[in-house]
mmCIF file of C-alpha atoms in Angstrom:
data_model
loop_
_atom_site.group_PDB
_atom_site.id
_atom_site.type_symbol
_atom_site.label_atom_id
_atom_site.label_comp_id
_atom_site.label_asym_id
_atom_site.label_seq_id
_atom_site.Cartn_x
_atom_site.Cartn_y
_atom_site.Cartn_z
ATOM 1 C CA MET A 1 134.971 -45.965 -49.758
ATOM 2 C CA LYS A 2 136.323 -44.490 -53.009
ATOM 3 C CA PHE A 3 139.113 -41.909 -53.035
ATOM 4 C CA TYR A 4 140.298 -39.452 -55.651
ATOM 5 C CA PHE A 5 143.928 -38.584 -54.991
ATOM 6 C CA ALA A 6 145.212 -35.250 -56.337
ATOM 7 C CA SER A 7 148.856 -34.207 -56.556
ATOM 8 C CA ALA A 8 151.025 -32.080 -58.835
ATOM 9 C CA ILE A 9 152.280 -33.916 -61.935
ATOM 10 C CA ARG A 10 153.563 -31.353 -64.448
ATOM 11 C CA GLY A 11 154.085 -28.828 -61.614
ATOM 12 C CA GLY A 12 156.752 -30.970 -59.930
ATOM 13 C CA ARG A 13 157.180 -34.369 -58.319
ATOM 14 C CA GLU A 14 159.089 -33.387 -55.157
ATOM 15 C CA LYS A 15 156.495 -35.074 -52.951
ATOM 16 C CA VAL A 16 156.326 -38.439 -54.697
ATOM 17 C CA ASN A 17 157.365 -40.407 -51.579
ATOM 18 C CA ILE A 18 154.668 -38.643 -49.565
ATOM 19 C CA CYS A 19 152.185 -39.467 -52.340
ATOM 20 C CA ILE A 20 153.127 -43.162 -52.290
ATOM 21 C CA LYS A 21 152.569 -43.239 -48.513
ATOM 22 C CA ILE A 22 149.205 -41.456 -48.780
ATOM 23 C CA ASN A 23 148.068 -44.014 -51.339
ATOM 24 C CA GLU A 24 149.133 -46.908 -49.101
ATOM 25 C CA ILE A 25 147.068 -45.417 -46.254
ATOM 26 C CA LEU A 26 144.015 -44.732 -48.449
ATOM 27 C CA GLU A 27 144.091 -48.285 -49.786
ATOM 28 C CA GLN A 28 143.602 -49.535 -46.237
ATOM 29 C CA TYR A 29 140.296 -47.644 -46.200
ATOM 30 C CA GLY A 30 139.044 -48.351 -49.715
ATOM 31 C CA GLU A 31 139.865 -47.876 -53.383
ATOM 32 C CA VAL A 32 142.028 -45.129 -54.897
ATOM 33 C CA LEU A 33 140.441 -44.519 -58.306
ATOM 34 C CA ASP A 34 143.467 -42.746 -59.782
ATOM 35 C CA LYS A 35 146.346 -44.509 -58.058
ATOM 36 C CA HIS A 36 148.656 -43.893 -61.074
ATOM 37 C CA VAL A 37 149.078 -40.297 -59.717
ATOM 38 C CA ALA A 38 151.405 -41.611 -56.997
ATOM 39 C CA ASP A 39 153.409 -43.648 -59.526
ATOM 40 C CA PRO A 40 156.916 -42.171 -60.027
ATOM 41 C CA ASN A 41 156.431 -43.048 -63.695
ATOM 42 C CA VAL A 42 153.128 -41.174 -64.139
ATOM 43 C CA ASN A 43 154.295 -38.942 -66.991
ATOM 44 C CA ASN A 44 155.143 -41.977 -69.094
ATOM 45 C CA LEU A 45 151.869 -43.683 -68.198
ATOM 46 C CA GLU A 46 149.903 -40.649 -69.416
ATOM 47 C CA LYS A 47 151.964 -39.672 -72.463
ATOM 48 C CA ASN A 48 149.739 -41.379 -75.020
ATOM 49 C CA ARG A 49 146.513 -39.872 -73.709
ATOM 50 C CA SER A 50 145.093 -36.650 -75.114
ATOM 51 C CA PHE A 51 144.326 -33.734 -72.769
ATOM 52 C CA GLU A 52 140.625 -34.228 -73.407
ATOM 53 C CA GLU A 53 140.812 -37.928 -72.565
ATOM 54 C CA ILE A 54 142.615 -37.165 -69.258
ATOM 55 C CA TYR A 55 140.171 -34.349 -68.430
ATOM 56 C CA ASN A 56 137.063 -36.467 -69.025
ATOM 57 C CA ARG A 57 138.451 -39.490 -67.168
ATOM 58 C CA ASP A 58 139.488 -37.397 -64.137
ATOM 59 C CA ILE A 59 136.128 -35.582 -63.967
ATOM 60 C CA ASN A 60 134.335 -38.949 -64.039
ATOM 61 C CA TRP A 61 136.533 -40.219 -61.187
ATOM 62 C CA LEU A 62 135.845 -37.021 -59.218
ATOM 63 C CA LYS A 63 132.118 -37.647 -59.627
ATOM 64 C CA GLU A 64 132.500 -41.294 -58.601
ATOM 65 C CA CYS A 65 134.635 -40.764 -55.475
ATOM 66 C CA ASP A 66 133.477 -40.228 -51.887
ATOM 67 C CA ILE A 67 136.505 -38.286 -50.654
ATOM 68 C CA VAL A 68 139.176 -36.192 -52.391
ATOM 69 C CA VAL A 69 142.609 -36.250 -50.763
ATOM 70 C CA ALA A 70 145.056 -33.710 -52.201
ATOM 71 C CA GLU A 71 148.749 -33.104 -51.563
ATOM 72 C CA VAL A 72 148.983 -29.300 -51.917
ATOM 73 C CA SER A 73 152.609 -28.505 -51.042
ATOM 74 C CA THR A 74 153.493 -28.217 -54.751
ATOM 75 C CA PRO A 75 151.697 -25.603 -56.890
ATOM 76 C CA SER A 76 149.469 -27.217 -59.522
ATOM 77 C CA LEU A 77 146.717 -25.896 -61.785
ATOM 78 C CA GLY A 78 145.155 -29.345 -62.081
ATOM 79 C CA VAL A 79 144.985 -29.920 -58.309
ATOM 80 C CA GLY A 80 143.489 -26.453 -57.708
ATOM 81 C CA TYR A 81 140.939 -27.080 -60.449
ATOM 82 C CA GLU A 82 140.015 -30.501 -59.031
ATOM 83 C CA ILE A 83 139.546 -29.117 -55.504
ATOM 84 C CA ALA A 84 137.062 -26.466 -56.669
ATOM 85 C CA TYR A 85 135.300 -29.015 -58.877
ATOM 86 C CA ALA A 86 135.009 -31.458 -55.949
ATOM 87 C CA GLU A 87 133.640 -28.645 -53.791
ATOM 88 C CA LYS A 88 130.942 -27.987 -56.407
ATOM 89 C CA LEU A 89 130.032 -31.700 -56.237
ATOM 90 C CA GLY A 90 129.795 -31.513 -52.418
ATOM 91 C CA LYS A 91 132.602 -34.033 -51.832
ATOM 92 C CA ARG A 92 134.578 -34.274 -48.599
ATOM 93 C CA ILE A 93 138.005 -32.705 -49.285
ATOM 94 C CA ILE A 94 141.164 -33.328 -47.255
ATOM 95 C CA CYS A 95 144.283 -31.326 -48.192
ATOM 96 C CA VAL A 96 147.672 -32.234 -46.741
ATOM 97 C CA TYR A 97 150.762 -30.032 -46.970
ATOM 98 C CA ASP A 98 154.323 -29.720 -45.697
ATOM 99 C CA ALA A 99 154.192 -27.396 -42.656
ATOM 100 C CA SER A 100 157.214 -25.451 -43.989
ATOM 101 C CA ILE A 101 155.287 -24.383 -47.129
ATOM 102 C CA ASN A 102 153.266 -21.183 -47.530
ATOM 103 C CA ILE A 103 150.122 -22.580 -49.163
ATOM 104 C CA SER A 104 147.633 -20.777 -51.399
ATOM 105 C CA ALA A 105 145.034 -18.570 -49.686
ATOM 106 C CA MET A 106 142.389 -20.198 -51.904
ATOM 107 C CA ILE A 107 143.132 -23.466 -50.064
ATOM 108 C CA GLY A 108 144.144 -22.147 -46.624
ATOM 109 C CA GLY A 109 141.240 -19.681 -46.423
ATOM 110 C CA ASN A 110 138.596 -22.146 -47.622
ATOM 111 C CA LYS A 111 136.349 -23.376 -44.831
ATOM 112 C CA THR A 112 135.020 -26.379 -46.744
ATOM 113 C CA ILE A 113 138.481 -28.016 -46.811
ATOM 114 C CA GLU A 114 139.915 -30.166 -43.990
ATOM 115 C CA LEU A 115 143.571 -29.135 -43.743
ATOM 116 C CA ILE A 116 146.425 -31.292 -42.428
ATOM 117 C CA SER A 117 149.913 -29.804 -42.117
ATOM 118 C CA TYR A 118 152.700 -32.311 -41.565
ATOM 119 C CA LYS A 119 156.313 -32.147 -40.358
ATOM 120 C CA ASP A 120 157.409 -35.483 -41.834
ATOM 121 C CA LEU A 121 156.131 -38.818 -43.120
ATOM 122 C CA ASP A 122 155.377 -40.179 -39.620
ATOM 123 C CA ASP A 123 153.495 -37.043 -38.641
ATOM 124 C CA LEU A 124 151.447 -37.176 -41.865
ATOM 125 C CA THR A 125 150.672 -40.874 -41.389
ATOM 126 C CA LYS A 126 149.407 -40.316 -37.850
ATOM 127 C CA LYS A 127 147.302 -37.252 -38.736
ATOM 128 C CA LEU A 128 145.816 -38.677 -41.943
ATOM 129 C CA ILE A 129 144.757 -41.914 -40.213
ATOM 130 C CA TYR A 130 143.233 -39.892 -37.359
ATOM 131 C CA THR A 131 141.292 -37.741 -39.870
ATOM 132 C CA LEU A 132 140.055 -40.745 -41.865
ATOM 133 C CA ASN A 133 138.865 -42.422 -38.653
ATOM 134 C CA ASN A 134 136.798 -39.342 -37.744
ATOM 135 C CA MET B 1 133.152 -4.918 -68.633
ATOM 136 C CA LYS B 2 134.673 -6.284 -65.415
ATOM 137 C CA PHE B 3 137.646 -8.627 -65.447
ATOM 138 C CA TYR B 4 139.092 -10.997 -62.850
ATOM 139 C CA PHE B 5 142.754 -11.577 -63.608
ATOM 140 C CA ALA B 6 144.342 -14.791 -62.298
ATOM 141 C CA SER B 7 148.052 -15.542 -62.176
ATOM 142 C CA ALA B 8 150.427 -17.495 -59.928
ATOM 143 C CA ILE B 9 151.598 -15.565 -56.858
ATOM 144 C CA ARG B 10 153.131 -18.007 -54.368
ATOM 145 C CA GLY B 11 153.771 -20.485 -57.234
ATOM 146 C CA GLY B 12 156.239 -18.137 -58.962
ATOM 147 C CA ARG B 13 156.350 -14.704 -60.580
ATOM 148 C CA GLU B 14 158.286 -15.555 -63.773
ATOM 149 C CA LYS B 15 155.528 -14.070 -65.932
ATOM 150 C CA VAL B 16 155.121 -10.735 -64.173
ATOM 151 C CA ASN B 17 155.935 -8.695 -67.314
ATOM 152 C CA ILE B 18 153.347 -10.665 -69.266
ATOM 153 C CA CYS B 19 150.856 -10.032 -66.445
ATOM 154 C CA ILE B 20 151.498 -6.285 -66.516
ATOM 155 C CA LYS B 21 150.861 -6.254 -70.285
ATOM 156 C CA ILE B 22 147.648 -8.298 -69.933
ATOM 157 C CA ASN B 23 146.371 -5.819 -67.344
ATOM 158 C CA GLU B 24 147.157 -2.877 -69.615
ATOM 159 C CA ILE B 25 145.155 -4.515 -72.410
ATOM 160 C CA LEU B 26 142.224 -5.439 -70.144
ATOM 161 C CA GLU B 27 142.033 -1.882 -68.807
ATOM 162 C CA GLN B 28 141.370 -0.689 -72.357
ATOM 163 C CA TYR B 29 138.229 -2.843 -72.312
ATOM 164 C CA GLY B 30 137.009 -2.225 -68.768
ATOM 165 C CA GLU B 31 137.928 -2.618 -65.122
ATOM 166 C CA VAL B 32 140.336 -5.201 -63.658
ATOM 167 C CA LEU B 33 138.884 -5.916 -60.213
ATOM 168 C CA ASP B 34 142.085 -7.449 -58.805
ATOM 169 C CA LYS B 35 144.775 -5.465 -60.595
ATOM 170 C CA HIS B 36 147.176 -5.917 -57.643
ATOM 171 C CA VAL B 37 147.855 -9.454 -59.001
ATOM 172 C CA ALA B 38 150.013 -7.975 -61.786
ATOM 173 C CA ASP B 39 151.904 -5.775 -59.301
ATOM 174 C CA PRO B 40 155.531 -6.981 -58.882
ATOM 175 C CA ASN B 41 155.071 -6.140 -55.184
ATOM 176 C CA VAL B 42 151.924 -8.274 -54.698
ATOM 177 C CA ASN B 43 153.333 -10.408 -51.864
ATOM 178 C CA ASN B 44 153.972 -7.312 -49.767
ATOM 179 C CA LEU B 45 150.561 -5.866 -50.601
ATOM 180 C CA GLU B 46 148.878 -9.046 -49.335
ATOM 181 C CA LYS B 47 151.070 -9.866 -46.351
ATOM 182 C CA ASN B 48 148.783 -8.330 -43.720
ATOM 183 C CA ARG B 49 145.642 -10.081 -44.961
ATOM 184 C CA SER B 50 144.503 -13.402 -43.534
ATOM 185 C CA PHE B 51 143.914 -16.378 -45.858
ATOM 186 C CA GLU B 52 140.204 -16.175 -45.136
ATOM 187 C CA GLU B 53 140.083 -12.468 -45.985
ATOM 188 C CA ILE B 54 141.866 -13.085 -49.318
ATOM 189 C CA TYR B 55 139.647 -16.080 -50.086
ATOM 190 C CA ASN B 56 136.391 -14.213 -49.440
ATOM 191 C CA ARG B 57 137.490 -11.094 -51.315
ATOM 192 C CA ASP B 58 138.631 -13.102 -54.366
ATOM 193 C CA ILE B 59 135.423 -15.177 -54.465
ATOM 194 C CA ASN B 60 133.367 -11.960 -54.365
ATOM 195 C CA TRP B 61 135.392 -10.540 -57.260
ATOM 196 C CA LEU B 62 134.924 -13.782 -59.206
ATOM 197 C CA LYS B 63 131.161 -13.447 -58.725
ATOM 198 C CA GLU B 64 131.229 -9.783 -59.759
ATOM 199 C CA CYS B 65 133.337 -10.137 -62.911
ATOM 200 C CA ASP B 66 132.137 -10.765 -66.469
ATOM 201 C CA ILE B 67 135.293 -12.452 -67.790
ATOM 202 C CA VAL B 68 138.161 -14.331 -66.115
ATOM 203 C CA VAL B 69 141.543 -14.005 -67.813
ATOM 204 C CA ALA B 70 144.215 -16.348 -66.431
ATOM 205 C CA GLU B 71 147.925 -16.652 -67.159
ATOM 206 C CA VAL B 72 148.465 -20.425 -66.803
ATOM 207 C CA SER B 73 152.124 -20.939 -67.747
ATOM 208 C CA THR B 74 153.121 -21.153 -64.056
ATOM 209 C CA PRO B 75 151.578 -23.898 -61.886
ATOM 210 C CA SER B 76 149.276 -22.461 -59.212
ATOM 211 C CA LEU B 77 146.697 -23.995 -56.888
ATOM 212 C CA GLY B 78 144.858 -20.677 -56.559
ATOM 213 C CA VAL B 79 144.569 -20.128 -60.321
ATOM 214 C CA GLY B 80 143.345 -23.706 -60.895
ATOM 215 C CA TYR B 81 140.805 -23.271 -58.097
ATOM 216 C CA GLU B 82 139.593 -19.936 -59.492
ATOM 217 C CA ILE B 83 139.159 -21.335 -63.010
ATOM 218 C CA ALA B 84 136.917 -24.197 -61.790
ATOM 219 C CA TYR B 85 135.001 -21.791 -59.535
ATOM 220 C CA ALA B 86 134.461 -19.385 -62.459
ATOM 221 C CA GLU B 87 133.268 -22.295 -64.596
ATOM 222 C CA LYS B 88 130.693 -23.167 -61.917
ATOM 223 C CA LEU B 89 129.488 -19.541 -62.063
ATOM 224 C CA GLY B 90 129.184 -19.746 -65.867
ATOM 225 C CA LYS B 91 131.769 -17.004 -66.511
ATOM 226 C CA ARG B 92 133.639 -16.612 -69.793
ATOM 227 C CA ILE B 93 137.200 -17.895 -69.187
ATOM 228 C CA ILE B 94 140.256 -17.032 -71.289
ATOM 229 C CA CYS B 95 143.546 -18.773 -70.424
ATOM 230 C CA VAL B 96 146.826 -17.614 -71.952
ATOM 231 C CA TYR B 97 150.096 -19.569 -71.800
ATOM 232 C CA ASP B 98 153.624 -19.595 -73.131
ATOM 233 C CA ALA B 99 153.611 -21.924 -76.166
ATOM 234 C CA SER B 100 156.806 -23.621 -74.916
ATOM 235 C CA ILE B 101 155.041 -24.843 -71.722
ATOM 236 C CA ASN B 102 153.300 -28.186 -71.286
ATOM 237 C CA ILE B 103 150.080 -27.042 -69.590
ATOM 238 C CA SER B 104 147.814 -29.041 -67.304
ATOM 239 C CA ALA B 105 145.347 -31.430 -68.951
ATOM 240 C CA MET B 106 142.623 -30.017 -66.674
ATOM 241 C CA ILE B 107 143.055 -26.700 -68.539
ATOM 242 C CA GLY B 108 144.105 -27.946 -71.997
ATOM 243 C CA GLY B 109 141.404 -30.623 -72.140
ATOM 244 C CA ASN B 110 138.600 -28.392 -70.875
ATOM 245 C CA LYS B 111 136.195 -27.342 -73.632
ATOM 246 C CA THR B 112 134.678 -24.443 -71.680
ATOM 247 C CA ILE B 113 137.990 -22.547 -71.683
ATOM 248 C CA GLU B 114 139.187 -20.291 -74.520
ATOM 249 C CA LEU B 115 142.914 -21.024 -74.866
ATOM 250 C CA ILE B 116 145.560 -18.659 -76.237
ATOM 251 C CA SER B 117 149.144 -19.858 -76.617
ATOM 252 C CA TYR B 118 151.724 -17.154 -77.234
ATOM 253 C CA LYS B 119 155.303 -17.022 -78.509
ATOM 254 C CA ASP B 120 156.160 -13.613 -77.053
ATOM 255 C CA LEU B 121 154.642 -10.375 -75.747
ATOM 256 C CA ASP B 122 153.704 -9.094 -79.229
ATOM 257 C CA ASP B 123 152.068 -12.371 -80.166
ATOM 258 C CA LEU B 124 150.089 -12.390 -76.899
ATOM 259 C CA THR B 125 148.997 -8.765 -77.364
ATOM 260 C CA LYS B 126 147.712 -9.457 -80.877
ATOM 261 C CA LYS B 127 145.881 -12.662 -79.933
ATOM 262 C CA LEU B 128 144.357 -11.346 -76.701
ATOM 263 C CA ILE B 129 143.007 -8.217 -78.402
ATOM 264 C CA TYR B 130 141.580 -10.354 -81.227
ATOM 265 C CA THR B 131 139.875 -12.659 -78.665
ATOM 266 C CA LEU B 132 138.451 -9.750 -76.645
ATOM 267 C CA ASN B 133 137.054 -8.198 -79.837
ATOM 268 C CA ASN B 134 135.216 -11.416 -80.682
#
């Protein structure tokens, strides 16, 4: 099983601990193609790459993956773009978000997305594992 | 000419004056299908609509429009989603952003998007009109 993990980078890194946990869980089920996204140091890792290089690499990973898992508590153009692109490719899409956040209608009102709201790290862990097992 | 105008709503309204100006310009060229997006009061206007209602309405407008114009200085899941969806539909896409902002690689590295960076309102006005005339 190959995963593409999407989370805000330039938009804010408030959820980095959640992202690290999601990656740990996904790695129990398969390979995370873009695991650098959960790295607290991601901006440094990407600083020498051009926009076009990042775009082409990420689109290729989206095509290669089986499932997209996105953390959508933090607004992000890239994550929104990747979700619609994955939908076009017919990928399974799981979006997780902090239950205290008012998410975008384009995510919350989209029937092709499996949504998981979480109260805390334990709640997320339990719900994500349940979803991946089903 | 029909326009779909995309800008952050839940993600932040820092650019609302820019959005109002963009709408004024677009209305000289045709109809803005979703002109409520530039309304400073947009959250109140939308508060009684369900996510699914907003999603379906916005997707129908995206299908109906000729050109998508997006303000992408503020991170937004909805705007990112709409840009990829518009790309799938083969629409012309113009993204404008504050030149001082580090935009997403999924926008900046995407060759199908016409990008306009602006220094201020006058600069944006000049460049957007030039782009719409060409």
